mmCIF file with all atom_site columns, C-alpha atoms in Angstrom:
data_model
loop_
_atom_site.group_PDB
_atom_site.id
_atom_site.type_symbol
_atom_site.label_atom_id
_atom_site.label_alt_id
_atom_site.label_comp_id
_atom_site.label_asym_id
_atom_site.label_entity_id
_atom_site.label_seq_id
_atom_site.pdbx_PDB_ins_code
_atom_site.Cartn_x
_atom_site.Cartn_y
_atom_site.Cartn_z
_atom_site.occupancy
_atom_site.B_iso_or_equiv
_atom_site.pdbx_formal_charge
_atom_site.auth_seq_id
_atom_site.auth_comp_id
_atom_site.auth_asym_id
_atom_site.auth_atom_id
_atom_site.pdbx_PDB_model_num
ATOM 1  C CA . UNK A 1 1  ? 111.310 107.859 107.496 1.00 0.00 ? 668 UNK A CA 1
ATOM 2  C CA . UNK A 1 2  ? 111.656 105.735 110.585 1.00 0.00 ? 669 UNK A CA 1
ATOM 3  C CA . UNK A 1 3  ? 113.191 102.637 109.054 1.00 0.00 ? 670 UNK A CA 1
ATOM 4  C CA . UNK A 1 4  ? 114.557 101.080 105.915 1.00 0.00 ? 671 UNK A CA 1
ATOM 5  C CA . UNK A 1 5  ? 114.930 103.072 102.706 1.00 0.00 ? 672 UNK A CA 1
ATOM 6  C CA . UNK A 1 6  ? 113.199 106.207 104.017 1.00 0.00 ? 673 UNK A CA 1
ATOM 7  C CA . UNK A 1 7  ? 115.407 106.426 107.083 1.00 0.00 ? 674 UNK A CA 1
ATOM 8  C CA . UNK A 1 8  ? 118.571 105.727 105.089 1.00 0.00 ? 675 UNK A CA 1
ATOM 9  C CA . UNK A 1 9  ? 117.645 108.425 102.553 1.00 0.00 ? 676 UNK A CA 1
ATOM 10 C CA . UNK A 1 10 ? 116.937 110.977 105.299 1.00 0.00 ? 677 UNK A CA 1
ATOM 11 C CA . UNK A 1 11 ? 120.274 110.279 106.999 1.00 0.00 ? 678 UNK A CA 1
ATOM 12 C CA . UNK A 1 12 ? 122.213 110.348 103.713 1.00 0.00 ? 679 UNK A CA 1
ATOM 13 C CA . UNK A 1 13 ? 120.682 113.646 102.599 1.00 0.00 ? 680 UNK A CA 1
ATOM 14 C CA . UNK A 1 14 ? 121.220 115.217 106.031 1.00 0.00 ? 681 UNK A CA 1
ATOM 15 C CA . UNK A 1 15 ? 124.873 114.082 106.044 1.00 0.00 ? 682 UNK A CA 1
ATOM 16 C CA . UNK A 1 16 ? 125.230 115.737 102.631 1.00 0.00 ? 683 UNK A CA 1
ATOM 17 C CA . UNK A 1 17 ? 124.040 119.046 104.069 1.00 0.00 ? 684 UNK A CA 1
ATOM 18 C CA . UNK A 1 18 ? 120.360 118.888 103.149 1.00 0.00 ? 685 UNK A CA 1
ATOM 19 C CA . UNK A 1 19 ? 117.597 120.069 105.409 1.00 0.00 ? 686 UNK A CA 1
ATOM 20 C CA . UNK A 1 20 ? 115.164 117.164 105.737 1.00 0.00 ? 687 UNK A CA 1
ATOM 21 C CA . UNK A 1 21 ? 111.547 116.697 106.697 1.00 0.00 ? 688 UNK A CA 1
ATOM 22 C CA . UNK A 1 22 ? 110.811 113.243 108.009 1.00 0.00 ? 689 UNK A CA 1
ATOM 23 C CA . UNK A 1 23 ? 107.381 111.679 108.373 1.00 0.00 ? 690 UNK A CA 1
ATOM 24 C CA . UNK A 1 24 ? 105.914 108.803 110.329 1.00 0.00 ? 691 UNK A CA 1
ATOM 25 C CA . UNK A 1 25 ? 102.594 107.873 111.837 1.00 0.00 ? 692 UNK A CA 1
ATOM 26 C CA . UNK A 1 26 ? 104.193 107.395 115.263 1.00 0.00 ? 693 UNK A CA 1
ATOM 27 C CA . UNK A 1 27 ? 106.222 109.841 117.343 1.00 0.00 ? 694 UNK A CA 1
ATOM 28 C CA . UNK A 1 28 ? 108.605 107.039 118.349 1.00 0.00 ? 695 UNK A CA 1
ATOM 29 C CA . UNK A 1 29 ? 109.667 106.441 114.745 1.00 0.00 ? 696 UNK A CA 1
ATOM 30 C CA . UNK A 1 30 ? 110.286 110.147 114.183 1.00 0.00 ? 697 UNK A CA 1
ATOM 31 C CA . UNK A 1 31 ? 112.387 110.412 117.327 1.00 0.00 ? 698 UNK A CA 1
ATOM 32 C CA . UNK A 1 32 ? 114.417 107.347 116.309 1.00 0.00 ? 699 UNK A CA 1
ATOM 33 C CA . UNK A 1 33 ? 115.345 108.839 112.922 1.00 0.00 ? 700 UNK A CA 1
ATOM 34 C CA . UNK A 1 34 ? 115.988 112.333 114.313 1.00 0.00 ? 701 UNK A CA 1
ATOM 35 C CA . UNK A 1 35 ? 118.284 110.831 116.970 1.00 0.00 ? 702 UNK A CA 1
ATOM 36 C CA . UNK A 1 36 ? 120.141 108.799 114.335 1.00 0.00 ? 703 UNK A CA 1
ATOM 37 C CA . UNK A 1 37 ? 120.702 111.938 112.248 1.00 0.00 ? 704 UNK A CA 1
ATOM 38 C CA . UNK A 1 38 ? 121.852 113.885 115.319 1.00 0.00 ? 705 UNK A CA 1
ATOM 39 C CA . UNK A 1 39 ? 124.291 111.063 116.221 1.00 0.00 ? 706 UNK A CA 1
ATOM 40 C CA . UNK A 1 40 ? 125.986 111.734 112.867 1.00 0.00 ? 707 UNK A CA 1
ATOM 41 C CA . UNK A 1 41 ? 126.816 115.242 114.066 1.00 0.00 ? 708 UNK A CA 1
ATOM 42 C CA . UNK A 1 42 ? 123.988 116.901 112.134 1.00 0.00 ? 709 UNK A CA 1
ATOM 43 C CA . UNK A 1 43 ? 122.284 119.898 113.733 1.00 0.00 ? 710 UNK A CA 1
ATOM 44 C CA . UNK A 1 44 ? 118.722 119.304 114.877 1.00 0.00 ? 711 UNK A CA 1
ATOM 45 C CA . UNK A 1 45 ? 117.923 122.566 113.048 1.00 0.00 ? 712 UNK A CA 1
ATOM 46 C CA . UNK A 1 46 ? 118.320 120.639 109.764 1.00 0.00 ? 713 UNK A CA 1
ATOM 47 C CA . UNK A 1 47 ? 115.443 118.323 110.681 1.00 0.00 ? 714 UNK A CA 1
ATOM 48 C CA . UNK A 1 48 ? 111.699 118.883 110.534 1.00 0.00 ? 715 UNK A CA 1
ATOM 49 C CA . UNK A 1 49 ? 109.291 116.126 111.481 1.00 0.00 ? 716 UNK A CA 1
ATOM 50 C CA . UNK A 1 50 ? 105.606 115.687 110.735 1.00 0.00 ? 717 UNK A CA 1
ATOM 51 C CA . UNK A 1 51 ? 103.489 112.995 112.383 1.00 0.00 ? 718 UNK A CA 1
ATOM 52 C CA . UNK A 1 52 ? 100.322 111.570 110.837 1.00 0.00 ? 719 UNK A CA 1
ATOM 53 C CA . UNK A 1 53 ? 98.879  109.265 108.216 1.00 0.00 ? 720 UNK A CA 1
ATOM 54 C CA . UNK A 1 54 ? 99.557  110.002 104.548 1.00 0.00 ? 721 UNK A CA 1
ATOM 55 C CA . UNK A 1 55 ? 96.003  108.878 103.866 1.00 0.00 ? 722 UNK A CA 1
ATOM 56 C CA . UNK A 1 56 ? 94.941  112.193 105.466 1.00 0.00 ? 723 UNK A CA 1
ATOM 57 C CA . UNK A 1 57 ? 95.173  115.078 102.982 1.00 0.00 ? 724 UNK A CA 1
ATOM 58 C CA . UNK A 1 58 ? 95.846  117.566 105.796 1.00 0.00 ? 725 UNK A CA 1
ATOM 59 C CA . UNK A 1 59 ? 98.997  115.618 106.719 1.00 0.00 ? 726 UNK A CA 1
ATOM 60 C CA . UNK A 1 60 ? 100.202 115.688 103.108 1.00 0.00 ? 727 UNK A CA 1
ATOM 61 C CA . UNK A 1 61 ? 99.601  119.443 103.015 1.00 0.00 ? 728 UNK A CA 1
ATOM 62 C CA . UNK A 1 62 ? 101.412 119.869 106.349 1.00 0.00 ? 729 UNK A CA 1
ATOM 63 C CA . UNK A 1 63 ? 104.446 117.981 105.009 1.00 0.00 ? 730 UNK A CA 1
ATOM 64 C CA . UNK A 1 64 ? 104.811 120.563 102.248 1.00 0.00 ? 731 UNK A CA 1
ATOM 65 C CA . UNK A 1 65 ? 103.714 123.670 104.157 1.00 0.00 ? 732 UNK A CA 1
ATOM 66 C CA . UNK A 1 66 ? 105.806 123.012 107.271 1.00 0.00 ? 733 UNK A CA 1
ATOM 67 C CA . UNK A 1 67 ? 108.888 122.215 105.195 1.00 0.00 ? 734 UNK A CA 1
ATOM 68 C CA . UNK A 1 68 ? 108.623 125.496 103.296 1.00 0.00 ? 735 UNK A CA 1
ATOM 69 C CA . UNK A 1 69 ? 107.845 127.424 106.491 1.00 0.00 ? 736 UNK A CA 1
ATOM 70 C CA . UNK A 1 70 ? 110.868 126.024 108.347 1.00 0.00 ? 737 UNK A CA 1
ATOM 71 C CA . UNK A 1 71 ? 113.414 125.909 105.521 1.00 0.00 ? 738 UNK A CA 1
ATOM 72 C CA . UNK A 1 72 ? 112.110 128.539 103.085 1.00 0.00 ? 739 UNK A CA 1
ATOM 73 C CA . UNK A 1 73 ? 111.849 126.153 100.151 1.00 0.00 ? 740 UNK A CA 1
ATOM 74 C CA . UNK A 1 74 ? 111.317 122.593 99.036  1.00 0.00 ? 741 UNK A CA 1
ATOM 75 C CA . UNK A 1 75 ? 113.778 121.112 96.541  1.00 0.00 ? 742 UNK A CA 1
ATOM 76 C CA . UNK A 1 76 ? 113.234 117.350 96.517  1.00 0.00 ? 743 UNK A CA 1
ATOM 77 C CA . UNK A 1 77 ? 110.416 115.006 97.513  1.00 0.00 ? 744 UNK A CA 1
ATOM 78 C CA . UNK A 1 78 ? 111.070 111.346 98.194  1.00 0.00 ? 745 UNK A CA 1
ATOM 79 C CA . UNK A 1 79 ? 107.736 109.606 98.513  1.00 0.00 ? 746 UNK A CA 1
ATOM 80 C CA . UNK A 1 80 ? 108.529 106.291 100.142 1.00 0.00 ? 747 UNK A CA 1
ATOM 81 C CA . UNK A 1 81 ? 105.627 104.751 101.983 1.00 0.00 ? 748 UNK A CA 1
ATOM 82 C CA . UNK A 1 82 ? 104.832 101.099 102.520 1.00 0.00 ? 749 UNK A CA 1
ATOM 83 C CA . UNK A 1 83 ? 101.045 100.987 102.311 1.00 0.00 ? 750 UNK A CA 1
ATOM 84 C CA . UNK A 1 84 ? 100.460 98.448  99.539  1.00 0.00 ? 751 UNK A CA 1
ATOM 85 C CA . UNK A 1 85 ? 97.521  96.200  100.357 1.00 0.00 ? 752 UNK A CA 1
ATOM 86 C CA . UNK A 1 86 ? 96.894  98.117  103.583 1.00 0.00 ? 753 UNK A CA 1
ATOM 87 C CA . UNK A 1 87 ? 95.191  101.333 102.520 1.00 0.00 ? 754 UNK A CA 1
ATOM 88 C CA . UNK A 1 88 ? 93.379  100.354 99.332  1.00 0.00 ? 755 UNK A CA 1
ATOM 89 C CA . UNK A 1 89 ? 94.081  101.103 95.709  1.00 0.00 ? 756 UNK A CA 1
ATOM 90 C CA . UNK A 1 90 ? 95.900  104.138 94.356  1.00 0.00 ? 757 UNK A CA 1
ATOM 91 C CA . UNK A 1 91 ? 92.587  105.728 93.405  1.00 0.00 ? 758 UNK A CA 1
ATOM 92 C CA . UNK A 1 92 ? 91.555  105.680 97.054  1.00 0.00 ? 759 UNK A CA 1
ATOM 93 C CA . UNK A 1 93 ? 94.833  107.233 98.221  1.00 0.00 ? 760 UNK A CA 1
ATOM 94 C CA . UNK A 1 94 ? 95.029  110.236 95.899  1.00 0.00 ? 761 UNK A CA 1
ATOM 95 C CA . UNK A 1 95 ? 94.576  113.755 97.253  1.00 0.00 ? 762 UNK A CA 1
ATOM 96 C CA . UNK A 1 96 ? 91.739  114.329 94.768  1.00 0.00 ? 763 UNK A CA 1
ATOM 97 C CA . UNK A 1 97 ? 89.585  111.548 96.265  1.00 0.00 ? 764 UNK A CA 1
#
């Protein structure tokens, strides 16, 4: 959620009144997107951020658990990650493996 489609989606949903959880491996990317959302006049209370690699099952679980804990529910997931040819095949990225 720190650039490109993910960032644009997070900003658009936040501007529309959604509470958003953003994810990135680096803290800098999270701060950049959170600041961009805040610059649009959106309350920081509408934003949750989770740092870590989506190849780590505990990070995937935290994305869901922390969203529900902070906002009380989870309505929509937008899974937008650019890891093709970097992290292996789909079989190696699934939560079951």
